[in-house]
Short mmCIF file of C-alpha atoms in Angstrom, two decimals:
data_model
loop_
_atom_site.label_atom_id
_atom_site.label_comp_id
_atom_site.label_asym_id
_atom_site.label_seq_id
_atom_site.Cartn_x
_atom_site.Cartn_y
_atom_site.Cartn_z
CA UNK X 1 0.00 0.00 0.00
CA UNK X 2 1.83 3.34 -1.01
CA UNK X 3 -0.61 5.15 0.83
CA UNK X 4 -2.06 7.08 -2.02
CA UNK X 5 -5.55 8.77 -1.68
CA UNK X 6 -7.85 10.50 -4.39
CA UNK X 7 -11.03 13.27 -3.34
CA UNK X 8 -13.17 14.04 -4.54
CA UNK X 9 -13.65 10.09 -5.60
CA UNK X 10 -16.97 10.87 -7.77
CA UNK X 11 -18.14 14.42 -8.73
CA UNK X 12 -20.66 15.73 -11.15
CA UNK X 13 -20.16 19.56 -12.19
CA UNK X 14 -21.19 21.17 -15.25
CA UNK X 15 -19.62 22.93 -18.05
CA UNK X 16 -17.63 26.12 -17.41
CA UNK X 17 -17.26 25.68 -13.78
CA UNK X 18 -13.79 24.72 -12.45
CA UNK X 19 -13.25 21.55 -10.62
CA UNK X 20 -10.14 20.75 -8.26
CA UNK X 21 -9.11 17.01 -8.01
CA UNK X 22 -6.45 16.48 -4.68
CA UNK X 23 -3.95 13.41 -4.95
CA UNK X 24 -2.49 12.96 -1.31
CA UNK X 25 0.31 10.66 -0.11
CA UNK X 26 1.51 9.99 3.22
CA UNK X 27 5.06 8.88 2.04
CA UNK X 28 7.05 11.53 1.25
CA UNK X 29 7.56 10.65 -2.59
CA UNK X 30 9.18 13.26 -4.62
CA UNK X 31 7.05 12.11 -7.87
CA UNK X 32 3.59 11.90 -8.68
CA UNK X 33 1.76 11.98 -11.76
CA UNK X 34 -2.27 12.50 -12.71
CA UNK X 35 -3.50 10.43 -15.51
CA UNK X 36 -6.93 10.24 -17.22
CA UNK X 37 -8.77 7.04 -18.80
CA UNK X 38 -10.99 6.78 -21.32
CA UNK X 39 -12.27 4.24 -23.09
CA UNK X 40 -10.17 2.73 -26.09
CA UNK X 41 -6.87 5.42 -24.98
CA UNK X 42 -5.39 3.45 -21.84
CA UNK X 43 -3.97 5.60 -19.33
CA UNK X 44 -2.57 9.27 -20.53
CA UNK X 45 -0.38 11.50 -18.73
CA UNK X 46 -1.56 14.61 -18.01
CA UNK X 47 0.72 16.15 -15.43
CA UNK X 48 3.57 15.45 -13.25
CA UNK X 49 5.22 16.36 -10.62
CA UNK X 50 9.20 16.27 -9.71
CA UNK X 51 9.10 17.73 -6.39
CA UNK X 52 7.41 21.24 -4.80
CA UNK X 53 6.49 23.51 -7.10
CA UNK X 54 8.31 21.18 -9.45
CA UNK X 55 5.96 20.05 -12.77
CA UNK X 56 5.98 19.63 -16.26
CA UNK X 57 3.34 18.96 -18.94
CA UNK X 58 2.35 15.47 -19.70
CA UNK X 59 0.83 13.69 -22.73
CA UNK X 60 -2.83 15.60 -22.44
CA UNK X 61 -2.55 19.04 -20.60
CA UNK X 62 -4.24 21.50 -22.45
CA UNK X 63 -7.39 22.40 -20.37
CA UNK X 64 -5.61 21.22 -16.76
CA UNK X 65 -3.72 22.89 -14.14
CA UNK X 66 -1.56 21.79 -11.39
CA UNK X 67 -0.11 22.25 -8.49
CA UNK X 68 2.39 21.32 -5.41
CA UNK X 69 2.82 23.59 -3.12
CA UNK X 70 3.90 20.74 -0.22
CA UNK X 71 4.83 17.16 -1.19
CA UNK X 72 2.11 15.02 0.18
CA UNK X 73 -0.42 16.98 -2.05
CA UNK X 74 -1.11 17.04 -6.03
CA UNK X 75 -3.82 19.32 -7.04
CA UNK X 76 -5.52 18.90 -10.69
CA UNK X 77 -7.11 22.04 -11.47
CA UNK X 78 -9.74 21.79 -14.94
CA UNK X 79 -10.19 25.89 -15.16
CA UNK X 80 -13.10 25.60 -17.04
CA UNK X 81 -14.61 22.00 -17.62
CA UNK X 82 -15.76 21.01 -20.38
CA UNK X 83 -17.46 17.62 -21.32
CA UNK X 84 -14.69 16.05 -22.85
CA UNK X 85 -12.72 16.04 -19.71
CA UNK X 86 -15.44 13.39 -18.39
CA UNK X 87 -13.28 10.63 -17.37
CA UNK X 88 -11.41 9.08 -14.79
CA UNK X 89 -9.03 10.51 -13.32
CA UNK X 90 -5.77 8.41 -11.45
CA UNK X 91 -2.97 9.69 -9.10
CA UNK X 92 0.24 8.15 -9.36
CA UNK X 93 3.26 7.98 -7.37
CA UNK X 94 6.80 6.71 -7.91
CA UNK X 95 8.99 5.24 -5.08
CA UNK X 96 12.56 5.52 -6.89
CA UNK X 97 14.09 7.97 -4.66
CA UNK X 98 16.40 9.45 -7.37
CA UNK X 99 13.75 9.44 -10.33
CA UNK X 100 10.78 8.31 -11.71
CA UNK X 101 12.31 5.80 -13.75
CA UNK X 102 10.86 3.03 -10.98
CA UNK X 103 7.71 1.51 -10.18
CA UNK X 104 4.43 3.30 -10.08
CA UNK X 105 1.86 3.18 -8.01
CA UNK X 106 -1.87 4.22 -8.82
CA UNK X 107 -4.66 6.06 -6.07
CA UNK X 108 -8.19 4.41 -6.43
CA UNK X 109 -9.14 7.35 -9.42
CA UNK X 110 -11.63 9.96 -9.76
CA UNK X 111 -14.83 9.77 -11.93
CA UNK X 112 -15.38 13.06 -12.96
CA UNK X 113 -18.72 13.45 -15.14
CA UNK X 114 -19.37 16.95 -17.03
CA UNK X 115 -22.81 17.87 -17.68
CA UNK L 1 7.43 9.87 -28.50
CA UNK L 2 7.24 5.90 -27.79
CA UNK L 3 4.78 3.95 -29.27
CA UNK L 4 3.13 0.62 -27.55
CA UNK L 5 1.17 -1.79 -28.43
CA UNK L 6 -0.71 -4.68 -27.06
CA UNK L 7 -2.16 -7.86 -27.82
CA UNK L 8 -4.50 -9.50 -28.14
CA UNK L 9 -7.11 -6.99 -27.35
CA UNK L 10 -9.35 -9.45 -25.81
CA UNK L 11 -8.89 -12.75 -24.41
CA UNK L 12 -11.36 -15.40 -22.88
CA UNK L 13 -9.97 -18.20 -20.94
CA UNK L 14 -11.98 -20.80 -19.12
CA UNK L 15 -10.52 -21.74 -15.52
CA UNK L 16 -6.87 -23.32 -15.23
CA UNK L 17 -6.20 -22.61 -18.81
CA UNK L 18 -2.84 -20.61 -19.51
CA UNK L 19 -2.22 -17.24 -21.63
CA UNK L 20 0.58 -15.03 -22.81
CA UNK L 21 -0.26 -11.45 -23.52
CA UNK L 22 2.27 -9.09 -25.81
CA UNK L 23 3.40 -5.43 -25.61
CA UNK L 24 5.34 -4.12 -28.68
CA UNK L 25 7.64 -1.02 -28.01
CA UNK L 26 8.92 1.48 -30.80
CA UNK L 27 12.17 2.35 -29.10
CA UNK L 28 14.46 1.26 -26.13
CA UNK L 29 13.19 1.71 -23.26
CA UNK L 30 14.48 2.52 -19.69
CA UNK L 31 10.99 1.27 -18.13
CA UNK L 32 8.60 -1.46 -18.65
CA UNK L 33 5.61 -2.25 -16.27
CA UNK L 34 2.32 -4.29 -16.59
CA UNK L 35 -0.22 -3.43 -14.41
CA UNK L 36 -3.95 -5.46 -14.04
CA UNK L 37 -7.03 -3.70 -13.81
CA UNK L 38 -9.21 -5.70 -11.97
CA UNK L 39 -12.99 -5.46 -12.73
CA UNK L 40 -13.59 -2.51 -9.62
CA UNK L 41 -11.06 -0.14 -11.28
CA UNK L 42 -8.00 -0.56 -9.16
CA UNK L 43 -4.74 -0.61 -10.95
CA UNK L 44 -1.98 -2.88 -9.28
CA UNK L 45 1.57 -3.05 -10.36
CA UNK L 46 2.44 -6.50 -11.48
CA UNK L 47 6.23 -6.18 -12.72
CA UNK L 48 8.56 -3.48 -12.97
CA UNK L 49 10.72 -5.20 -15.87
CA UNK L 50 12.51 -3.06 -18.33
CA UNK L 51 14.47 -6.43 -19.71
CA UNK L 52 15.33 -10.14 -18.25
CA UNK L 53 12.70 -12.13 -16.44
CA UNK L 54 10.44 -12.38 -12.96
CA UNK L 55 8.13 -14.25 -11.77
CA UNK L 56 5.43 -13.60 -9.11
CA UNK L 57 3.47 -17.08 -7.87
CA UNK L 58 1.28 -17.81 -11.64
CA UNK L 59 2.70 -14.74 -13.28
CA UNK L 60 5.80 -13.96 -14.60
CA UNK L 61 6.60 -11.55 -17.25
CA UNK L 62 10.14 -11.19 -20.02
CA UNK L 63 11.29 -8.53 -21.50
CA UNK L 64 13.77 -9.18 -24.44
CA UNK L 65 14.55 -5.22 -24.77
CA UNK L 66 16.72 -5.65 -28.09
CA UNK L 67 14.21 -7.03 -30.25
CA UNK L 68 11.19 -4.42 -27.95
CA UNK L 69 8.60 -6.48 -26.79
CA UNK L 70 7.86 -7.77 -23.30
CA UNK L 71 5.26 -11.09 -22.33
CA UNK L 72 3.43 -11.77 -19.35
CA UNK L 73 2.63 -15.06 -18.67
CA UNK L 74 -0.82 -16.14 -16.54
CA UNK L 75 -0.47 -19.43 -16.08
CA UNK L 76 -3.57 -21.89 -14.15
CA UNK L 77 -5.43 -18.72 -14.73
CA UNK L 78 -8.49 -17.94 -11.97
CA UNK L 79 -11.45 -16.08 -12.12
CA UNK L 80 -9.78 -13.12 -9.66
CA UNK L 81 -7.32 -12.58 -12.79
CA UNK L 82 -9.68 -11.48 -14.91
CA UNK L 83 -9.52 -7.34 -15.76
CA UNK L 84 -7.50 -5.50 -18.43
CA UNK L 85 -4.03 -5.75 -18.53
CA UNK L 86 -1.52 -2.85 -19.32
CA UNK L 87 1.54 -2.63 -20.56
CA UNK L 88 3.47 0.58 -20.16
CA UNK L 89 7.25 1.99 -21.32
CA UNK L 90 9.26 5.38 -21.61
CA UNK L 91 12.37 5.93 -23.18
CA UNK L 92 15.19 7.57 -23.68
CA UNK L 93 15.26 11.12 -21.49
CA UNK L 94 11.76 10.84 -20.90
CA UNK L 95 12.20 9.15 -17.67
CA UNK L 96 9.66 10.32 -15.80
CA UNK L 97 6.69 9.92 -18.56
CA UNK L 98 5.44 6.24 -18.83
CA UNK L 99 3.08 5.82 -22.14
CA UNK L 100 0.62 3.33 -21.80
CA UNK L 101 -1.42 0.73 -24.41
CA UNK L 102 -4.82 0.41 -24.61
CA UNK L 103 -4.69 -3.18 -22.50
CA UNK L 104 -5.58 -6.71 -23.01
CA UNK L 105 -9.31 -7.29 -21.58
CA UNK L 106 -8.95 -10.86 -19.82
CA UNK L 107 -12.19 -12.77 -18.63
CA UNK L 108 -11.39 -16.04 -17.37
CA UNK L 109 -14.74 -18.20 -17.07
CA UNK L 110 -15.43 -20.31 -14.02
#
């Protein structure tokens, strides 16, 4: 257990109004990620996170925020939702100490539905 | 950036039967990981295996990085293994950015 937790873990919002997704870990790992899935894409990266205030643009940014302003906590930030950000949403974290070229661990995801 | 790809997309297995799933990469890689989906959502790590073997009870996975695929194995497959299966890589300076496929979808009937 990597001691990952995801809130809200469902949420229903509708377009235009911003929606804030927290990714918390009680481990003290310098990297975590946020992906989304959808149906027939797999997992894609939309964020990640190096260290505080430390991140850099996945796969799928455009439309998402984040931020890390202490290391337990990853905020995903969706400005101004739209529906094609419905999905689920999955923290990450990776335990190799000197990168994030090691083993990842997922939280238990997000569904995020935009009316 | 890397490409992967997995297959089959779909497999059906009745109990105690064995399987091998594929992932194809485009380029070396630095990091290879399957991960199983089970039918709730959760994603579990399986293998961290960017070449050589493990094994892990009925699973084990290879990854034979100079010709870029990797192969799980399921063998005496169980109901509880059924889920999606994902392979996922990076390469080269992209350390920290794992691309995923799009999974192998495993029922295994009772």
């Amino acid at each position: 257990d990597a001691g990952i937790t995801q809130s809200p873990r469902h949420k229903v919002t509708e377009t235009g109004t911003p929606v804030t997704l927290r990714c918390h870990q009680t481990e003290n790992h310098r990297y975590m990620y946020w992906y989304r899935q959808d149906p027939g894409h797999g997992l894609r990266l939309i964020h990640y996170s190096y260290g505080v205030k430390d991140t850099d643009k996945g796969e799928v940014s455009d439309g998402y925020s984040v931020s890390r302003s202490k290391t337990e906590d990853f905020l995903l930030t969706l400005e101004s939702a739209t529906s094609s950000q419905t999905s689920v949403y999955f923290c990450a974290i990776s335990l190799a100490p000197a990168g994030g070229t090691d083993t990842q661990y997922f939280g238990p995801g997000t569904r995020l539905t935009v009316l | 950036g890397i490409q992967v790809e997995q297959s089959p997309p779909d497999l059906i297995l009745q109990e105690g039967a064995n399987s091998t799933l594929r992932c194809n990469f485009s380029d070396s890689v630095n990091n290879l990981q399957w991960f199983h989906q089970n039918p709730w959502g959760q994603l579990i790590n399986l293998f961290y295996i960017p070449s050589g073997t493990k094994q892990n009870g009925r699973l084990s996975a290879t990854t034979v990085a100079t010709e870029r695929y990797s192969l799980l194995y399921i063998s005496s497959s169980q109901t509880t293994d059924s889920g999606v299966y994902f392979c996922a890589a990076n390469s080269g300076g992209s350390n920290y950015k794992l691309t995923f496929g799009k999974g192998t979808l495993l029922t295994v009937n009772p």
